PDB file of C-alpha atoms in Angstrom:
ATOM      1  CA  MET X 790      93.732 105.982 187.066  1.00  0.00           C
ATOM      2  CA  SER X 791      92.151 102.604 186.514  1.00  0.00           C
ATOM      3  CA  ALA X 792      91.319 101.306 183.080  1.00  0.00           C
ATOM      4  CA  ALA X 793      87.897 102.090 181.701  1.00  0.00           C
ATOM      5  CA  PRO X 794      85.619  99.147 181.245  1.00  0.00           C
ATOM      6  CA  SER X 795      85.178  98.046 177.669  1.00  0.00           C
ATOM      7  CA  ARG X 796      81.453  98.154 177.002  1.00  0.00           C
ATOM      8  CA  ASN X 797      80.762  96.104 173.909  1.00  0.00           C
ATOM      9  CA  SER X 798      77.487  95.583 172.101  1.00  0.00           C
ATOM     10  CA  ALA X 799      76.252  94.842 168.602  1.00  0.00           C
ATOM     11  CA  ALA X 800      76.080  98.606 168.112  1.00  0.00           C
ATOM     12  CA  GLY X 801      79.758  99.156 168.974  1.00  0.00           C
ATOM     13  CA  ARG X 802      81.857  99.669 172.056  1.00  0.00           C
ATOM     14  CA  ILE X 803      83.386 102.123 174.498  1.00  0.00           C
ATOM     15  CA  ARG X 804      87.122 101.706 175.051  1.00  0.00           C
ATOM     16  CA  ARG X 805      90.018 103.595 176.556  1.00  0.00           C
ATOM     17  CA  GLY X 806      91.777 105.884 174.093  1.00  0.00           C
ATOM     18  CA  SER X 807      95.400 105.688 173.016  1.00  0.00           C
ATOM     19  CA  LEU X 808      97.819 107.957 171.155  1.00  0.00           C
ATOM     20  CA  ALA X 809      96.595 106.314 167.926  1.00  0.00           C
ATOM     21  CA  ASP X 810      93.262 108.131 168.504  1.00  0.00           C
ATOM     22  CA  ILE X 811      94.633 111.694 168.332  1.00  0.00           C
ATOM     23  CA  GLU X 812      93.362 112.438 164.808  1.00  0.00           C
ATOM     24  CA  ALA X 813      89.896 111.025 165.515  1.00  0.00           C
ATOM     25  CA  VAL X 814      89.584 113.070 168.729  1.00  0.00           C
ATOM     26  CA  LEU X 815      90.738 116.235 166.944  1.00  0.00           C
ATOM     27  CA  ALA X 816      88.189 115.646 164.162  1.00  0.00           C
ATOM     28  CA  LEU X 817      85.432 115.441 166.780  1.00  0.00           C
ATOM     29  CA  GLU X 818      86.787 118.514 168.598  1.00  0.00           C
ATOM     30  CA  ALA X 819      86.462 120.484 165.351  1.00  0.00           C
ATOM     31  CA  LEU X 820      82.679 120.135 165.783  1.00  0.00           C
ATOM     32  CA  PHE X 821      82.699 122.434 168.850  1.00  0.00           C
ATOM     33  CA  PRO X 822      81.761 126.075 168.217  1.00  0.00           C
ATOM     34  CA  SER X 823      84.514 127.240 170.603  1.00  0.00           C
ATOM     35  CA  ASP X 824      86.837 126.020 173.367  1.00  0.00           C
ATOM     36  CA  ARG X 825      88.357 123.260 171.241  1.00  0.00           C
ATOM     37  CA  MET X 826      91.216 121.133 172.545  1.00  0.00           C
ATOM     38  CA  SER X 827      94.555 121.516 170.809  1.00  0.00           C
ATOM     39  CA  ARG X 828      96.645 118.607 169.502  1.00  0.00           C
ATOM     40  CA  ARG X 829      98.989 119.171 172.441  1.00  0.00           C
ATOM     41  CA  SER X 830      96.109 118.946 174.939  1.00  0.00           C
ATOM     42  CA  VAL X 831      94.730 115.775 173.365  1.00  0.00           C
ATOM     43  CA  ARG X 832      98.178 114.154 173.403  1.00  0.00           C
ATOM     44  CA  ARG X 833      98.600 115.118 177.057  1.00  0.00           C
ATOM     45  CA  PHE X 834      95.173 113.766 178.065  1.00  0.00           C
ATOM     46  CA  LEU X 835      95.981 110.489 176.317  1.00  0.00           C
ATOM     47  CA  SER X 836      99.314 110.236 178.156  1.00  0.00           C
ATOM     48  CA  VAL X 837      98.965 111.422 181.745  1.00  0.00           C
ATOM     49  CA  PRO X 838      97.694 109.268 184.638  1.00  0.00           C
ATOM     50  CA  THR X 839      95.298 111.977 185.873  1.00  0.00           C
ATOM     51  CA  ALA X 840      93.239 111.953 182.656  1.00  0.00           C
ATOM     52  CA  GLN X 841      91.366 109.331 180.730  1.00  0.00           C
ATOM     53  CA  VAL X 842      89.969 109.501 177.213  1.00  0.00           C
ATOM     54  CA  LEU X 843      87.108 107.160 176.384  1.00  0.00           C
ATOM     55  CA  ILE X 844      86.416 106.374 172.741  1.00  0.00           C
ATOM     56  CA  ALA X 845      83.042 105.336 171.284  1.00  0.00           C
ATOM     57  CA  GLU X 846      83.299 103.101 168.227  1.00  0.00           C
ATOM     58  CA  ASN X 847      80.350 102.014 166.134  1.00  0.00           C
ATOM     59  CA  ALA X 848      79.891  98.466 164.811  1.00  0.00           C
ATOM     60  CA  ASP X 849      82.203  99.324 161.885  1.00  0.00           C
ATOM     61  CA  ALA X 850      84.972 100.402 164.339  1.00  0.00           C
ATOM     62  CA  ALA X 851      84.610 104.051 163.286  1.00  0.00           C
ATOM     63  CA  VAL X 852      85.148 106.560 166.104  1.00  0.00           C
ATOM     64  CA  VAL X 853      81.816 108.298 166.700  1.00  0.00           C
ATOM     65  CA  GLY X 854      82.436 109.980 170.044  1.00  0.00           C
ATOM     66  CA  ASN X 855      84.777 110.598 172.911  1.00  0.00           C
ATOM     67  CA  LEU X 856      84.787 111.717 176.514  1.00  0.00           C
ATOM     68  CA  VAL X 857      87.715 113.168 178.465  1.00  0.00           C
ATOM     69  CA  TRP X 858      87.626 113.030 182.242  1.00  0.00           C
ATOM     70  CA  LEU X 859      90.124 114.221 184.822  1.00  0.00           C
ATOM     71  CA  ARG X 860      91.011 113.485 188.406  1.00  0.00           C
ATOM     72  CA  ARG X 861      93.531 115.318 190.545  1.00  0.00           C
ATOM     73  CA  LYS X 862      95.907 113.070 192.433  1.00  0.00           C
ATOM     74  CA  GLY X 863      94.395 112.202 195.819  1.00  0.00           C
ATOM     75  CA  SER X 864      91.013 113.705 194.929  1.00  0.00           C
ATOM     76  CA  ARG X 865      87.694 111.900 195.245  1.00  0.00           C
ATOM     77  CA  ALA X 866      86.142 113.977 192.469  1.00  0.00           C
ATOM     78  CA  ALA X 867      86.029 113.232 188.751  1.00  0.00           C
ATOM     79  CA  ARG X 868      85.551 116.050 186.259  1.00  0.00           C
ATOM     80  CA  ILE X 869      84.113 115.502 182.821  1.00  0.00           C
ATOM     81  CA  TYR X 870      86.187 117.821 180.670  1.00  0.00           C
ATOM     82  CA  SER X 871      84.759 117.123 177.225  1.00  0.00           C
ATOM     83  CA  VAL X 872      82.086 114.988 175.561  1.00  0.00           C
ATOM     84  CA  VAL X 873      81.608 114.926 171.796  1.00  0.00           C
ATOM     85  CA  VAL X 874      79.392 112.726 169.634  1.00  0.00           C
ATOM     86  CA  ALA X 875      79.527 112.983 165.843  1.00  0.00           C
ATOM     87  CA  PRO X 876      76.331 114.436 164.332  1.00  0.00           C
ATOM     88  CA  THR X 877      75.803 111.242 162.321  1.00  0.00           C
ATOM     89  CA  ALA X 878      75.802 109.193 165.545  1.00  0.00           C
ATOM     90  CA  ARG X 879      73.517 111.385 167.644  1.00  0.00           C
ATOM     91  CA  GLY X 880      70.320 109.835 168.925  1.00  0.00           C
ATOM     92  CA  GLN X 881      72.033 106.456 169.351  1.00  0.00           C
ATOM     93  CA  ARG X 882      72.807 106.877 173.090  1.00  0.00           C
ATOM     94  CA  TRP X 883      76.567 107.287 172.593  1.00  0.00           C
ATOM     95  CA  GLY X 884      76.697 110.281 174.946  1.00  0.00           C
ATOM     96  CA  GLU X 885      74.846 108.332 177.609  1.00  0.00           C
ATOM     97  CA  ARG X 886      77.086 105.292 177.150  1.00  0.00           C
ATOM     98  CA  LEU X 887      80.228 107.420 177.396  1.00  0.00           C
ATOM     99  CA  VAL X 888      79.065 109.136 180.589  1.00  0.00           C
ATOM    100  CA  LEU X 889      78.043 105.825 182.193  1.00  0.00           C
ATOM    101  CA  ALA X 890      81.418 104.266 181.295  1.00  0.00           C
ATOM    102  CA  MET X 891      83.173 107.272 182.853  1.00  0.00           C
ATOM    103  CA  GLU X 892      81.101 106.965 186.024  1.00  0.00           C
ATOM    104  CA  THR X 893      81.978 103.273 186.327  1.00  0.00           C
ATOM    105  CA  ALA X 894      85.701 103.971 185.848  1.00  0.00           C
ATOM    106  CA  ALA X 895      85.639 106.955 188.211  1.00  0.00           C
ATOM    107  CA  SER X 896      83.832 104.985 190.922  1.00  0.00           C
ATOM    108  CA  ALA X 897      86.332 102.142 190.565  1.00  0.00           C
ATOM    109  CA  ALA X 898      89.121 104.717 190.968  1.00  0.00           C
ATOM    110  CA  GLY X 899      87.607 105.861 194.284  1.00  0.00           C
ATOM    111  CA  CYS X 900      85.748 108.950 193.106  1.00  0.00           C
ATOM    112  CA  GLU X 901      82.668 109.912 195.102  1.00  0.00           C
ATOM    113  CA  ARG X 902      81.280 112.569 192.759  1.00  0.00           C
ATOM    114  CA  ALA X 903      81.455 113.779 189.184  1.00  0.00           C
ATOM    115  CA  SER X 904      81.202 117.342 187.966  1.00  0.00           C
ATOM    116  CA  LEU X 905      81.189 119.121 184.629  1.00  0.00           C
ATOM    117  CA  GLU X 906      80.496 122.421 182.955  1.00  0.00           C
ATOM    118  CA  VAL X 907      78.021 122.696 180.098  1.00  0.00           C
ATOM    119  CA  ARG X 908      76.901 125.559 177.906  1.00  0.00           C
ATOM    120  CA  ALA X 909      73.647 126.984 179.252  1.00  0.00           C
ATOM    121  CA  ASP X 910      72.245 127.009 175.707  1.00  0.00           C
ATOM    122  CA  ASN X 911      73.001 123.303 175.067  1.00  0.00           C
ATOM    123  CA  ALA X 912      69.533 121.896 175.729  1.00  0.00           C
ATOM    124  CA  ALA X 913      70.342 118.387 174.448  1.00  0.00           C
ATOM    125  CA  ALA X 914      73.363 117.976 176.736  1.00  0.00           C
ATOM    126  CA  ARG X 915      71.499 119.428 179.706  1.00  0.00           C
ATOM    127  CA  ALA X 916      68.632 116.972 179.148  1.00  0.00           C
ATOM    128  CA  LEU X 917      71.063 114.043 178.965  1.00  0.00           C
ATOM    129  CA  TYR X 918      72.828 115.031 182.177  1.00  0.00           C
ATOM    130  CA  ALA X 919      69.514 115.576 183.984  1.00  0.00           C
ATOM    131  CA  LYS X 920      68.356 112.122 182.849  1.00  0.00           C
ATOM    132  CA  LEU X 921      71.569 110.651 184.296  1.00  0.00           C
ATOM    133  CA  GLY X 922      71.105 112.371 187.659  1.00  0.00           C
ATOM    134  CA  TYR X 923      73.353 115.434 187.349  1.00  0.00           C
ATOM    135  CA  ARG X 924      72.005 118.570 188.977  1.00  0.00           C
ATOM    136  CA  GLU X 925      72.819 122.175 188.231  1.00  0.00           C
ATOM    137  CA  VAL X 926      74.689 123.727 191.158  1.00  0.00           C
ATOM    138  CA  GLN X 927      76.123 126.965 189.767  1.00  0.00           C
ATOM    139  CA  THR X 928      75.614 129.439 186.933  1.00  0.00           C
ATOM    140  CA  LEU X 929      78.846 130.579 185.242  1.00  0.00           C
ATOM    141  CA  PRO X 930      78.270 133.910 183.431  1.00  0.00           C
ATOM    142  CA  GLY X 931      80.514 134.396 180.377  1.00  0.00           C
ATOM    143  CA  TYR X 932      82.294 131.090 181.053  1.00  0.00           C
ATOM    144  CA  TYR X 933      83.099 130.115 177.456  1.00  0.00           C
ATOM    145  CA  ASP X 934      85.551 131.768 175.053  1.00  0.00           C
ATOM    146  CA  ASP X 935      82.708 133.181 172.984  1.00  0.00           C
ATOM    147  CA  GLY X 936      81.097 134.758 176.070  1.00  0.00           C
ATOM    148  CA  SER X 937      78.354 132.155 176.434  1.00  0.00           C
ATOM    149  CA  ASP X 938      77.172 131.279 179.902  1.00  0.00           C
ATOM    150  CA  GLY X 939      77.906 127.924 181.450  1.00  0.00           C
ATOM    151  CA  LEU X 940      76.416 125.781 184.173  1.00  0.00           C
ATOM    152  CA  ARG X 941      78.280 123.588 186.663  1.00  0.00           C
ATOM    153  CA  LEU X 942      76.629 120.214 187.256  1.00  0.00           C
ATOM    154  CA  LEU X 943      77.293 117.668 189.990  1.00  0.00           C
ATOM    155  CA  LYS X 944      76.379 114.059 190.668  1.00  0.00           C
ATOM    156  CA  PRO X 945      77.279 111.778 193.574  1.00  0.00           C
ATOM    157  CA  LEU X 946      78.743 108.474 192.371  1.00  0.00           C
ATOM    158  CA  LEU X 947      78.063 105.059 193.814  1.00  0.00           C
ATOM    159  CA  ARG X 948      81.116 103.211 195.072  1.00  0.00           C
ATOM    160  CA  VAL X 949      81.955 100.079 193.117  1.00  0.00           C
TER     161      VAL X 949
END
């Protein structure tokens, strides 16, 4: 998988994660109500060529969000596996910046589309994805560990 672009601004940056980010990613994962990644999963995603972890850092270099995306070898599809933004950093476009950085990296890696699953009751995430051009293509009854319904979303990606 190609390297993610580093998107820097006065408000912080998006960079590719490394094994040094395990604790920060796990702290963000603890914010999920269910379906949290384990330490082993995070370590694997930070190490394998078919996954990429993007890290959002604020201007003080504090980790305020992350996104994990996957691509099967030989596939032209990218799958957003997880997006988390710290509550203190919400409303600052970190989720949007993470998704856009993923789309750029996925397009550069030859992906033609991106997909993801989102909780049906997560109105904020659904609004963000709709704003970015993702469309709901499937309802997933009882998809999450706690029995909540999910939605599968899809977006065609522009080739870089």
